[in-house]
Amino acid sequence: MPDWMSTFPGYQQILENCTSLFASVVRTGPVPQHIGFIMDGNRRYARINQIEVKEGHNAGFESLARLLQVCYKCGVKSATIFAFSIENYKRNSFEVDWLMELAKMRFGQMIEKGDLCEKYGIKIRTLGDKSLLPRDVVECLEEAERTTANNSKAVLNVCFSYTSRHEITTTIVNILENVKKGLIEPGDITEDMITNNLYTGDQPPLDLLIRSSGVRRISDFLLWQCHQEHCDIEIIDTLWPEFGTMQMCLLLLKWSFNRTYGRKKYRGKKETKKEKEKST
Amino acid sequence: MPIEQDYSKTENGTQPVESDNQDSNKTPTLPSFTANKSSQTVNTLWRTLITPNSPNVTPNSSYYELISFYVYHGLLVLLYFNIFIFGLITFSINRTKLWFFELAYNPSKSPSVISADISKLNKIPKRISVILNLKPEETENGGISGLISDSSEVCAWVVASGIKYLSIYEYGGELKNNIPELRRSVYKKLAVYYGTDNVPTFSIKVPHANAIYYGASDQDIDQQRYKNTSYKPILQIVLLSNVDGRATIVDLTKVMADLTTTNEISPKDITVKFIDDELKQLVGEEPDLLILFQPYLNLQSYPPWHIRLCEIYWEPDNDAVTYPVYLRALQKFSTCKVNVGK
């Protein structure tokens, strides 16, 4: 959408009304219950627009708030965002420090009265290895979790200091510790047990994974959750800060269309043919 | 939206009171349907007829809710229709593009053409993985024979590109059930590309069954060469299916659980690297490039541990295993930059 349009009076109001209308329309069909976001492209955005890296991250956060509003309006129950990977500690210390500052600031902002969380009844949960984080950031995250603990309409999972391999390993270690304590028999371990013990275990299965900035990689995010057939992965070419409401609406609509009219799957057809042969 | 909610609230609020009154007036022995007047019966019939199959709307919803549902759902169907038309247009554009690519890049069964294409690229993956689909038998290249010929074609391209490791994923594991045919087919295909005197050596590994097969057949004269343990074949093929995904991780957990009960390992010793090493043994290394020969991105239960950093490539609306898709995947890979977290 061109920039000049947003300068018109009443533009925000119209946009709001349009998304509300769209939400009521989309709600009459299937809606993804759990969406994962890989927010990629903040730094590239900063480089292209010749602004500082931290400004790029700021723009990225605004984009996130915009998208979450659309999602929750449309009836998405749970969203998981990849905020900070364990691998991100390798970045230069200025940027890491700034990202920590940003996280503290934004978490504070999100739980303020009347903001996003209260408006949509969002419960914030942080997923990841908190032992690697500085003390003050951990306190801030826990504060956010505490204040929103009673909200129940929707969930926002923030993956902070997270990688999926680490998550799977932690889950396995937890199960093994229970085995050692004698709570679980080794023979009783199943796929579902691992699924339910992951950080996202109590949430609906991941239906849609969105990655921005055209990189065709999963980058260690929700590997266990996203690799199955019921999860669609969308890779879009726009940079994260430019990812707008319109595009999100289109993605939701596309997902809904694919669920309603089905994507062609080859599997299973062979069996039906064999059955036909048997019956004739 | 708010108006609608308010309305439904008042509806819900008043209805139970009415029904309570009715219940108290009626004698308990009378079946409840006798209380229905004909107009009420028609009403309920009509309601069940027009109530859509949607969790948002129940048969108890008010007429206002039903009407608004239909208006909105009508709009949604209209939007679906637009998506459908748009999809048709992009489908034909993509298909035309693919058709041109097929004209432009043709390996013409010669390894020199392929290696000339590959030599233009800055970097090539060390390990490559493909997802193939079993198609219904009535389609072109369908059925198990089609799957086997597609796999052997891919093997020939991979050998010609100088890549030594190829893993083939097929959801149902049909390739694993047809090893003898696959071995023969790969041998034949390589013979077509390289000539019968100079067929590259290959091994086929099935990690799930812990089996490894060398060359076209066990009676082959080449078997002497493979007996030497230090000999490495030119191409290593690994066959994967959905059992190598979650099921293998579950099995690994079970084995580790058995070991913890006998105190042979402690849960504290289990690290990401430990599991990674184990899964490398059980399934194989993570590929650098994963090519999907299917119209859209869906990983079909591909081993989850092994898709951490690999570049994924697929061609929209393509469902054939063709050389241009393979070449474009390698071209894309040569331009991409992996920065782990940095």
Coordinates of C-alpha atoms in Angstrom, one line a residue:
Chain A
M1 CA 0.0 0.0 0.0
P2 CA 1.5 3.4 -0.9
D3 CA 2.6 5.6 1.9
W4 CA 0.6 8.7 0.9
M5 CA -2.7 6.9 1.4
S6 CA -2.0 6.5 5.1
T7 CA -1.9 10.3 5.5
F8 CA -5.6 10.7 4.7
P9 CA -7.8 11.6 7.6
G10 CA -9.8 8.7 8.9
Y11 CA -7.6 6.2 7.2
Q12 CA -6.9 4.2 10.4
Q13 CA -10.6 4.0 11.2
I14 CA -11.4 2.7 7.7
L15 CA -8.6 0.2 7.9
E16 CA -9.9 -1.0 11.3
N17 CA -13.5 -1.4 10.0
C18 CA -12.2 -3.3 7.0
T19 CA -10.3 -5.7 9.0
S20 CA -13.3 -6.2 11.3
L21 CA -15.5 -7.0 8.3
F22 CA -12.8 -9.3 6.9
A23 CA -12.6 -11.1 10.3
S24 CA -16.3 -11.7 10.4
V25 CA -16.2 -13.1 6.9
V26 CA -13.2 -15.3 7.5
R27 CA -14.6 -16.6 10.7
T28 CA -17.4 -18.4 8.8
G29 CA -14.9 -20.7 7.3
P30 CA -11.9 -22.7 8.7
V31 CA -9.3 -20.5 10.5
P32 CA -5.8 -21.7 11.5
Q33 CA -5.8 -22.3 15.3
H34 CA -2.0 -21.9 15.7
I35 CA 0.3 -19.8 13.6
G36 CA 4.1 -19.6 13.8
F37 CA 6.0 -16.6 12.6
I38 CA 9.7 -16.3 11.8
M39 CA 10.4 -12.6 11.8
D40 CA 13.2 -12.3 9.3
G41 CA 14.4 -9.2 7.5
N42 CA 14.6 -6.5 10.1
R43 CA 18.2 -5.8 9.5
R44 CA 17.9 -6.0 5.8
Y45 CA 15.1 -3.5 6.0
A46 CA 17.3 -1.2 8.0
R47 CA 20.1 -1.5 5.5
I48 CA 17.8 -0.8 2.5
N49 CA 16.1 2.2 4.2
Q50 CA 19.4 3.4 5.6
I51 CA 18.3 3.5 9.2
E52 CA 19.9 2.1 12.3
V53 CA 19.6 -1.6 13.0
K54 CA 17.7 -0.9 16.2
E55 CA 15.2 1.2 14.2
G56 CA 14.8 -1.8 12.0
H57 CA 14.0 -4.0 15.0
N58 CA 11.5 -1.3 16.2
A59 CA 9.7 -1.3 12.9
G60 CA 9.6 -5.1 13.1
F61 CA 7.9 -5.0 16.4
E62 CA 5.2 -2.6 15.1
S63 CA 4.6 -4.9 12.2
L64 CA 4.2 -7.8 14.7
A65 CA 1.6 -5.9 16.7
R66 CA -0.3 -5.1 13.5
L67 CA -0.3 -8.8 12.4
L68 CA -1.3 -10.2 15.8
Q69 CA -4.3 -7.9 15.8
V70 CA -5.5 -9.3 12.5
C71 CA -4.9 -12.8 13.6
Y72 CA -6.7 -12.6 16.9
K73 CA -9.6 -10.8 15.3
C74 CA -10.0 -13.6 12.8
G75 CA -10.2 -16.2 15.6
V76 CA -6.6 -17.5 15.8
K77 CA -6.2 -19.1 19.2
S78 CA -2.5 -19.2 19.4
A79 CA 0.5 -17.5 17.8
T80 CA 4.1 -18.4 18.3
I81 CA 6.8 -15.9 17.4
F82 CA 10.5 -16.5 17.0
A83 CA 12.0 -13.5 18.9
F84 CA 15.5 -14.6 19.8
S85 CA 17.4 -17.8 18.9
I86 CA 20.1 -19.4 21.0
E87 CA 22.3 -18.9 17.9
N88 CA 21.6 -15.2 18.0
Y89 CA 24.1 -14.9 20.9
K90 CA 26.7 -15.0 18.2
R91 CA 25.7 -11.6 16.9
N92 CA 27.8 -8.6 18.1
S93 CA 27.3 -7.7 21.7
F94 CA 25.8 -4.2 20.9
E95 CA 23.0 -5.8 19.0
V96 CA 22.4 -8.5 21.5
D97 CA 22.3 -5.9 24.3
W98 CA 19.9 -3.8 22.3
L99 CA 17.7 -6.7 21.5
M100 CA 17.5 -7.5 25.2
E101 CA 16.6 -3.9 26.0
L102 CA 14.0 -3.9 23.2
A103 CA 12.5 -7.1 24.6
K104 CA 12.2 -5.6 28.1
M105 CA 10.7 -2.4 26.8
R106 CA 8.2 -4.2 24.5
F107 CA 7.1 -6.7 27.1
G108 CA 6.5 -3.8 29.4
Q109 CA 4.5 -2.1 26.7
M110 CA 2.4 -5.1 25.8
I111 CA 1.1 -5.7 29.3
E112 CA 0.2 -2.1 29.8
K113 CA -3.4 -1.5 30.4
G114 CA -5.6 -1.2 27.4
D115 CA -3.0 -2.4 25.0
L116 CA -3.0 -5.5 22.8
C117 CA -3.0 -8.0 25.6
E118 CA -6.0 -6.6 27.4
K119 CA -7.9 -5.9 24.2
Y120 CA -7.8 -9.4 22.9
G121 CA -7.4 -11.3 26.2
I122 CA -3.9 -12.6 25.3
K123 CA -1.9 -14.7 27.6
I124 CA 1.8 -14.3 27.1
R125 CA 4.1 -17.3 27.5
T126 CA 7.8 -17.4 27.0
L127 CA 9.4 -20.5 25.5
G128 CA 13.1 -21.2 25.7
D129 CA 16.1 -21.7 27.9
K130 CA 15.9 -18.9 30.3
S131 CA 19.1 -19.9 32.1
L132 CA 21.0 -18.3 29.3
L133 CA 19.3 -14.9 29.6
P134 CA 20.4 -12.0 31.8
R135 CA 18.6 -11.8 35.2
D136 CA 16.7 -8.5 34.5
V137 CA 15.3 -9.8 31.2
V138 CA 14.1 -13.0 32.9
E139 CA 12.3 -11.0 35.6
C140 CA 10.7 -8.9 32.9
L141 CA 9.5 -12.0 31.0
E142 CA 8.1 -13.5 34.2
E143 CA 6.4 -10.3 35.0
A144 CA 4.7 -10.3 31.6
E145 CA 3.6 -13.9 32.1
R146 CA 2.2 -13.2 35.6
T147 CA 0.2 -10.2 34.6
T148 CA -1.5 -11.9 31.6
A149 CA -1.9 -15.3 33.3
N150 CA -5.6 -14.9 33.7
N151 CA -6.3 -14.0 30.1
S152 CA -7.8 -17.0 28.3
K153 CA -9.0 -16.0 24.8
A154 CA -5.7 -16.3 23.0
V155 CA -2.1 -17.2 23.6
L156 CA 1.0 -15.5 22.4
N157 CA 4.1 -17.7 22.7
V158 CA 7.3 -15.8 22.6
C159 CA 10.3 -18.0 21.7
F160 CA 13.1 -16.3 23.5
S161 CA 16.5 -18.0 23.7
Y162 CA 15.0 -20.9 21.8
T163 CA 15.9 -23.5 19.2
S164 CA 13.8 -26.4 18.3
R165 CA 16.5 -29.0 18.7
H166 CA 17.1 -27.6 22.2
E167 CA 13.3 -27.9 22.9
I168 CA 13.2 -31.5 21.7
T169 CA 16.3 -32.4 23.8
T170 CA 14.8 -30.7 26.9
T171 CA 11.6 -32.7 26.4
I172 CA 13.5 -36.0 26.1
V173 CA 15.5 -35.2 29.2
N174 CA 12.3 -34.4 31.1
I175 CA 10.8 -37.7 30.1
L176 CA 14.0 -39.6 31.0
E177 CA 14.0 -38.0 34.4
N178 CA 10.4 -39.1 34.9
V179 CA 11.5 -42.6 33.9
K180 CA 14.3 -42.5 36.4
K181 CA 11.9 -41.5 39.1
G182 CA 9.7 -44.4 38.1
L183 CA 6.7 -42.3 37.0
I184 CA 6.8 -43.6 33.4
E185 CA 7.7 -47.0 32.1
P186 CA 10.2 -47.0 29.2
G187 CA 7.7 -49.0 27.0
D188 CA 5.0 -46.4 27.4
I189 CA 6.9 -43.6 25.7
T190 CA 5.0 -42.6 22.6
E191 CA 5.1 -39.9 19.9
D192 CA 2.1 -38.1 21.6
M193 CA 4.0 -38.1 24.9
I194 CA 6.8 -36.1 23.3
T195 CA 4.4 -33.8 21.5
N196 CA 2.5 -33.0 24.7
N197 CA 5.6 -32.4 26.7
L198 CA 7.1 -29.9 24.2
Y199 CA 6.8 -26.2 25.2
T200 CA 3.8 -25.9 22.9
G201 CA 2.2 -29.2 24.2
D202 CA -0.9 -27.7 25.6
Q203 CA -1.8 -25.7 22.5
P204 CA -3.6 -26.6 19.3
P205 CA -1.3 -28.2 16.6
L206 CA 0.5 -25.8 14.4
D207 CA -1.5 -25.1 11.3
L208 CA 0.5 -22.5 9.5
L209 CA 4.1 -21.4 9.6
I210 CA 5.0 -18.0 8.0
R211 CA 8.5 -17.0 7.2
S212 CA 9.3 -13.6 5.8
S213 CA 12.0 -12.2 3.5
G214 CA 12.1 -15.1 1.1
V215 CA 14.6 -17.3 2.8
R216 CA 13.6 -20.9 2.3
R217 CA 14.8 -22.4 5.5
I218 CA 13.1 -23.3 8.8
S219 CA 16.1 -22.2 10.9
D220 CA 15.5 -24.4 13.9
F221 CA 12.0 -23.2 14.7
L222 CA 9.2 -25.5 15.7
L223 CA 10.7 -28.4 13.7
W224 CA 8.7 -31.1 15.5
Q225 CA 5.5 -29.1 15.0
C226 CA 5.8 -28.0 11.4
H227 CA 7.0 -31.0 9.5
Q228 CA 3.7 -32.9 9.4
E229 CA 1.2 -32.8 6.6
H230 CA -1.5 -30.7 8.4
C231 CA 0.9 -27.8 8.7
D232 CA 1.3 -25.5 5.7
I233 CA 4.4 -23.5 5.4
E234 CA 4.3 -20.1 3.6
I235 CA 7.4 -18.3 2.6
I236 CA 6.8 -14.7 1.5
D237 CA 9.3 -12.4 -0.1
T238 CA 8.5 -9.2 1.8
L239 CA 10.8 -8.2 4.6
W240 CA 9.2 -8.5 8.0
P241 CA 8.7 -4.7 8.8
E242 CA 6.9 -4.4 5.4
F243 CA 4.6 -7.4 6.1
G244 CA 1.2 -5.7 6.2
T245 CA -2.3 -6.4 7.2
M246 CA -3.5 -6.9 3.7
Q247 CA -0.9 -9.7 3.0
M248 CA -1.8 -11.4 6.3
C249 CA -5.5 -11.4 5.3
L250 CA -4.6 -12.9 2.0
L251 CA -2.5 -15.7 3.6
L252 CA -5.4 -16.5 6.0
L253 CA -7.8 -16.6 3.1
K254 CA -5.5 -18.8 1.1
W255 CA -5.1 -21.2 4.0
S256 CA -8.8 -21.3 4.5
F257 CA -9.4 -21.9 0.7
N258 CA -6.9 -24.8 0.7
R259 CA -8.5 -26.4 3.7
T260 CA -12.1 -26.0 2.3
Y261 CA -11.4 -27.2 -1.3
G262 CA -8.4 -29.3 -0.4
R263 CA -5.0 -29.5 -2.0
K264 CA -4.5 -32.5 -4.2
K265 CA -2.7 -35.3 -2.5
Y266 CA -1.5 -38.3 -4.3
R267 CA -1.3 -40.5 -1.2
G268 CA -4.2 -42.9 -0.5
K269 CA -5.3 -43.0 -4.1
K270 CA -3.4 -46.2 -4.7
E271 CA -5.2 -47.9 -1.9
T272 CA -8.6 -46.9 -3.3
K273 CA -7.7 -48.4 -6.6
K274 CA -6.6 -51.7 -5.0
E275 CA -9.9 -51.7 -3.1
K276 CA -11.7 -51.2 -6.4
E277 CA -9.9 -54.2 -7.9
K278 CA -10.8 -56.3 -4.9
S279 CA -14.4 -55.4 -5.1
T280 CA -14.7 -56.2 -8.8
Chain B
M1 CA -19.6 -7.3 15.8
P2 CA -20.5 -5.9 19.2
I3 CA -24.2 -5.5 18.3
E4 CA -24.4 -9.1 17.3
Q5 CA -22.8 -10.3 20.6
D6 CA -25.2 -8.2 22.7
Y7 CA -28.1 -9.6 20.8
S8 CA -27.1 -13.1 21.4
K9 CA -26.5 -12.4 25.0
T10 CA -30.0 -11.2 25.6
E11 CA -31.4 -14.2 23.7
N12 CA -29.4 -16.6 25.8
G13 CA -30.4 -14.7 28.9
T14 CA -34.1 -14.9 28.2
Q15 CA -34.5 -18.3 26.8
P16 CA -33.8 -20.4 29.8
V17 CA -36.3 -18.5 31.9
E18 CA -39.1 -19.3 29.4
S19 CA -38.2 -23.0 29.2
D20 CA -38.2 -23.1 33.0
N21 CA -41.8 -21.8 33.0
Q22 CA -42.9 -24.3 30.4
D23 CA -41.4 -27.1 32.4
S24 CA -43.1 -26.2 35.6
N25 CA -46.5 -25.9 33.8
K26 CA -46.2 -29.3 32.1
T27 CA -46.8 -32.6 33.8
P28 CA -43.6 -34.6 33.7
T29 CA -45.2 -37.7 32.0
L30 CA -46.0 -35.9 28.8
P31 CA -43.4 -36.3 26.1
S32 CA -42.0 -32.9 25.3
F33 CA -42.8 -32.9 21.5
T34 CA -46.5 -32.7 22.1
A35 CA -46.0 -29.2 23.4
N36 CA -44.8 -28.1 20.0
K37 CA -47.3 -26.2 18.0
S38 CA -47.3 -26.8 14.3
S39 CA -45.7 -23.3 13.7
Q40 CA -42.9 -24.2 16.2
T41 CA -42.3 -27.5 14.4
V42 CA -42.1 -25.7 11.0
N43 CA -39.8 -23.3 12.7
T44 CA -37.4 -25.9 14.0
L45 CA -37.5 -27.8 10.7
W46 CA -36.7 -24.7 8.8
R47 CA -33.9 -23.9 11.2
T48 CA -32.2 -27.2 10.9
L49 CA -32.5 -26.9 7.2
I50 CA -30.8 -23.6 7.0
T51 CA -28.3 -24.1 9.9
P52 CA -24.9 -24.5 8.4
N53 CA -22.4 -27.1 9.4
S54 CA -20.2 -24.7 11.3
P55 CA -19.2 -24.6 14.9
N56 CA -19.8 -20.9 15.0
V57 CA -23.6 -21.3 14.5
T58 CA -25.7 -23.8 16.5
P59 CA -29.3 -24.7 15.8
N60 CA -30.2 -22.4 18.8
S61 CA -28.7 -19.3 17.1
S62 CA -31.0 -16.5 16.5
Y63 CA -32.3 -15.6 13.0
Y64 CA -30.1 -12.5 13.1
E65 CA -27.0 -14.7 13.7
L66 CA -28.1 -17.0 10.9
I67 CA -28.7 -14.3 8.4
S68 CA -25.4 -12.6 9.2
F69 CA -23.7 -15.9 8.9
Y70 CA -25.1 -16.4 5.4
V71 CA -24.2 -12.9 4.3
Y72 CA -20.6 -13.3 5.6
H73 CA -20.3 -16.8 4.3
G74 CA -21.5 -15.7 0.9
L75 CA -18.8 -13.0 0.9
L76 CA -16.3 -15.7 1.8
V77 CA -17.3 -17.9 -1.0
L78 CA -17.0 -15.0 -3.3
L79 CA -13.5 -14.4 -2.1
Y80 CA -12.8 -18.1 -2.5
F81 CA -13.9 -17.8 -6.1
N82 CA -11.5 -15.0 -6.7
I83 CA -8.7 -17.0 -5.2
F84 CA -9.7 -19.9 -7.5
I85 CA -9.5 -17.6 -10.6
F86 CA -6.3 -16.1 -9.5
G87 CA -4.9 -19.6 -8.8
L88 CA -5.9 -20.7 -12.4
I89 CA -4.0 -17.7 -13.8
T90 CA -0.8 -18.3 -11.8
F91 CA -1.1 -22.0 -12.5
S92 CA -1.0 -21.4 -16.3
I93 CA 1.8 -18.9 -15.9
N94 CA 3.9 -21.2 -13.8
R95 CA 3.2 -24.2 -16.1
T96 CA 4.2 -22.2 -19.2
K97 CA 7.4 -21.1 -17.4
L98 CA 8.2 -24.7 -16.5
W99 CA 7.6 -25.7 -20.1
F100 CA 10.1 -23.1 -21.3
F101 CA 12.6 -24.2 -18.7
E102 CA 12.3 -27.7 -20.0
L103 CA 13.0 -26.6 -23.5
A104 CA 16.0 -24.5 -22.3
Y105 CA 17.6 -27.0 -20.0
N106 CA 17.8 -30.5 -21.3
P107 CA 20.3 -32.9 -20.0
S108 CA 19.9 -35.1 -23.1
K109 CA 21.2 -38.1 -21.1
S110 CA 24.7 -36.8 -21.1
P111 CA 26.8 -36.1 -18.0
S112 CA 28.9 -33.5 -19.7
V113 CA 25.9 -31.3 -20.3
I114 CA 25.0 -31.5 -16.6
S115 CA 28.5 -30.9 -15.4
A116 CA 28.8 -27.9 -17.7
D117 CA 25.6 -26.5 -16.1
I118 CA 26.9 -27.2 -12.6
S119 CA 30.4 -25.8 -13.2
K120 CA 28.9 -22.3 -13.6
L121 CA 27.8 -22.3 -9.9
N122 CA 29.9 -20.9 -7.1
K123 CA 29.1 -23.7 -4.6
I124 CA 27.2 -26.9 -4.7
P125 CA 25.7 -28.8 -1.7
K126 CA 27.7 -31.7 -0.2
R127 CA 24.5 -33.6 0.6
I128 CA 21.3 -33.4 -1.2
S129 CA 17.9 -34.8 -0.4
V130 CA 14.7 -35.1 -2.5
I131 CA 11.1 -35.8 -1.6
L132 CA 9.4 -37.9 -4.2
N133 CA 5.7 -38.8 -4.3
L134 CA 4.0 -42.0 -5.3
K135 CA 1.5 -41.0 -8.0
P136 CA -1.6 -42.9 -9.0
E137 CA -0.9 -45.5 -11.6
E138 CA -3.0 -44.1 -14.3
T139 CA -1.0 -40.8 -14.5
E140 CA 2.2 -40.3 -16.4
N141 CA 5.2 -41.7 -14.6
G142 CA 2.8 -43.0 -11.9
G143 CA 2.9 -46.1 -9.8
I144 CA 5.9 -47.8 -8.3
S145 CA 7.6 -48.2 -11.6
G146 CA 7.3 -44.5 -12.2
L147 CA 8.7 -43.8 -8.7
I148 CA 11.7 -46.0 -9.3
S149 CA 12.5 -44.5 -12.7
D150 CA 12.2 -41.0 -11.2
S151 CA 14.6 -41.9 -8.4
S152 CA 17.2 -43.4 -10.8
E153 CA 16.9 -40.3 -13.0
V154 CA 17.7 -38.1 -10.0
C155 CA 20.6 -40.4 -9.1
A156 CA 22.1 -39.9 -12.5
W157 CA 21.8 -36.1 -12.2
V158 CA 23.4 -36.2 -8.8
V159 CA 26.3 -38.3 -9.9
A160 CA 26.9 -36.0 -12.9
S161 CA 26.9 -32.9 -10.6
G162 CA 29.6 -34.4 -8.5
I163 CA 27.6 -34.8 -5.3
K164 CA 28.3 -37.9 -3.3
Y165 CA 25.3 -38.2 -1.0
L166 CA 21.7 -38.4 -1.9
S167 CA 18.8 -39.2 0.4
I168 CA 15.4 -40.0 -1.2
Y169 CA 12.4 -39.6 1.0
E170 CA 9.1 -41.2 0.1
Y171 CA 6.3 -41.1 2.7
G172 CA 5.1 -44.6 2.5
G173 CA 8.6 -46.2 2.1
E174 CA 7.6 -48.0 -1.2
L175 CA 11.2 -47.7 -2.5
K176 CA 12.4 -49.7 0.5
N177 CA 10.1 -52.5 -0.5
N178 CA 11.4 -52.7 -4.0
I179 CA 15.2 -52.6 -3.5
P180 CA 16.1 -55.2 -6.3
E181 CA 14.1 -53.2 -8.9
L182 CA 15.6 -50.0 -7.7
R183 CA 19.2 -51.3 -7.9
R184 CA 18.7 -52.6 -11.4
S185 CA 17.0 -49.4 -12.5
V186 CA 19.7 -47.1 -11.1
Y187 CA 22.4 -49.2 -12.7
K188 CA 20.6 -49.1 -16.1
K189 CA 20.1 -45.3 -15.9
L190 CA 23.8 -44.7 -15.0
A191 CA 24.7 -47.0 -17.9
V192 CA 22.7 -44.8 -20.2
Y193 CA 24.4 -41.7 -19.0
Y194 CA 28.0 -43.0 -18.7
G195 CA 28.1 -46.0 -21.1
T196 CA 28.1 -49.6 -20.1
D197 CA 31.9 -49.8 -19.7
N198 CA 32.1 -47.0 -17.2
V199 CA 29.1 -47.2 -14.8
P200 CA 29.7 -45.3 -11.6
T201 CA 29.6 -47.3 -8.4
F202 CA 26.8 -46.8 -5.9
S203 CA 25.5 -48.0 -2.7
I204 CA 21.9 -48.0 -1.4
K205 CA 21.4 -47.7 2.3
V206 CA 18.2 -48.3 4.3
P207 CA 18.9 -46.8 7.7
H208 CA 15.7 -48.1 9.3
A209 CA 16.5 -51.7 8.4
N210 CA 20.2 -51.1 9.0
A211 CA 21.0 -52.6 5.6
I212 CA 23.3 -51.6 2.8
Y213 CA 23.4 -52.8 -0.8
Y214 CA 26.2 -52.3 -3.3
G215 CA 25.8 -52.1 -7.0
A216 CA 23.2 -53.6 -9.3
S217 CA 22.9 -57.1 -7.8
D218 CA 24.6 -59.3 -5.3
Q219 CA 25.9 -61.6 -8.1
D220 CA 27.7 -58.7 -9.8
I221 CA 31.3 -59.0 -10.7
D222 CA 31.9 -55.6 -9.0
Q223 CA 31.1 -57.1 -5.6
Q224 CA 34.8 -58.0 -5.2
R225 CA 35.6 -54.3 -5.2
Y226 CA 32.9 -53.5 -2.6
K227 CA 34.3 -56.2 -0.2
N228 CA 37.2 -54.0 0.5
T229 CA 35.9 -52.0 3.4
S230 CA 37.9 -48.9 2.7
Y231 CA 36.3 -48.6 -0.8
K232 CA 33.8 -45.8 -1.0
P233 CA 31.3 -45.9 -3.9
I234 CA 30.9 -42.7 -6.0
L235 CA 27.3 -42.2 -4.9
Q236 CA 25.7 -43.1 -1.6
I237 CA 21.9 -43.3 -1.7
V238 CA 19.9 -43.3 1.5
L239 CA 16.2 -44.3 1.4
L240 CA 14.0 -42.6 4.0
S241 CA 10.3 -42.7 4.8
N242 CA 8.1 -41.5 7.6
V243 CA 9.3 -44.1 10.0
D244 CA 12.7 -42.3 10.1
G245 CA 11.1 -39.2 11.4
R246 CA 9.3 -39.0 14.7
A247 CA 9.2 -42.8 15.2
T248 CA 13.0 -43.0 15.2
I249 CA 13.2 -40.2 17.8
V250 CA 10.7 -42.0 19.9
D251 CA 12.6 -45.3 19.6
L252 CA 15.8 -43.5 20.6
T253 CA 14.1 -42.1 23.6
K254 CA 12.9 -45.6 24.6
V255 CA 16.4 -47.0 24.3
M256 CA 17.8 -44.1 26.4
A257 CA 15.0 -44.7 28.9
D258 CA 16.0 -48.3 29.2
L259 CA 19.6 -47.2 29.8
T260 CA 18.6 -44.7 32.5
T261 CA 16.7 -47.4 34.4
T262 CA 19.8 -49.5 34.5
N263 CA 21.8 -46.3 35.4
E264 CA 24.1 -46.6 32.3
I265 CA 23.4 -43.0 31.3
S266 CA 22.2 -40.1 33.3
P267 CA 19.6 -37.7 31.9
K268 CA 22.0 -34.9 32.5
D269 CA 24.4 -36.3 29.9
I270 CA 21.9 -35.9 27.1
T271 CA 22.7 -32.8 25.1
V272 CA 21.7 -31.6 21.7
K273 CA 25.0 -32.8 20.4
F274 CA 24.5 -36.3 21.9
I275 CA 21.1 -36.7 20.2
D276 CA 22.4 -35.2 17.0
D277 CA 25.2 -37.8 16.9
E278 CA 22.8 -40.6 17.6
L279 CA 20.4 -39.5 14.9
K280 CA 23.2 -39.1 12.4
Q281 CA 23.9 -42.8 13.0
L282 CA 20.3 -43.8 12.9
V283 CA 19.0 -41.7 10.0
G284 CA 21.9 -39.9 8.3
E285 CA 23.4 -36.5 8.1
E286 CA 21.4 -33.3 7.6
P287 CA 21.2 -32.5 3.9
D288 CA 22.3 -29.1 2.7
L289 CA 19.6 -28.9 0.1
L290 CA 16.1 -30.4 0.1
I291 CA 14.3 -30.5 -3.2
L292 CA 10.5 -31.1 -3.3
F293 CA 9.0 -32.2 -6.6
Q294 CA 5.5 -31.2 -5.6
P295 CA 3.3 -28.2 -6.3
Y296 CA 3.6 -26.5 -2.9
L297 CA 5.7 -26.6 0.3
N298 CA 4.7 -29.4 2.6
L299 CA 7.2 -31.5 4.4
Q300 CA 5.1 -34.7 4.7
S301 CA 6.6 -35.8 8.0
Y302 CA 10.2 -35.6 6.7
P303 CA 12.6 -36.3 9.7
P304 CA 12.2 -33.2 11.8
W305 CA 15.7 -33.2 13.3
H306 CA 17.2 -33.0 9.8
I307 CA 15.5 -29.9 8.4
R308 CA 17.2 -27.4 10.7
L309 CA 19.3 -25.4 8.3
C310 CA 18.8 -27.0 4.9
E311 CA 17.7 -24.9 2.0
I312 CA 14.3 -26.0 0.8
Y313 CA 13.4 -25.7 -2.8
W314 CA 10.2 -26.4 -4.7
E315 CA 8.7 -25.1 -7.9
P316 CA 5.1 -23.8 -7.5
D317 CA 2.5 -25.8 -9.4
N318 CA 5.1 -28.4 -10.6
D319 CA 4.4 -32.0 -10.0
A320 CA 6.9 -33.7 -12.3
V321 CA 10.5 -34.8 -11.5
T322 CA 12.3 -32.9 -14.2
Y323 CA 15.9 -31.7 -14.7
P324 CA 15.2 -27.9 -14.8
V325 CA 13.7 -28.1 -11.3
Y326 CA 16.8 -29.8 -10.0
L327 CA 19.1 -27.4 -11.8
R328 CA 17.2 -24.3 -10.5
A329 CA 17.4 -25.7 -7.0
L330 CA 21.1 -25.9 -7.3
Q331 CA 21.3 -22.4 -8.8
K332 CA 19.2 -21.1 -5.9
F333 CA 21.4 -22.9 -3.4
S334 CA 24.6 -21.4 -4.9
T335 CA 23.3 -17.8 -4.3
C336 CA 22.1 -18.3 -0.8
K337 CA 24.0 -17.4 2.3
V338 CA 23.6 -19.4 5.5
N339 CA 24.4 -17.3 8.6
V340 CA 23.6 -19.4 11.7
G341 CA 22.0 -16.8 13.9
K342 CA 24.4 -14.1 12.9

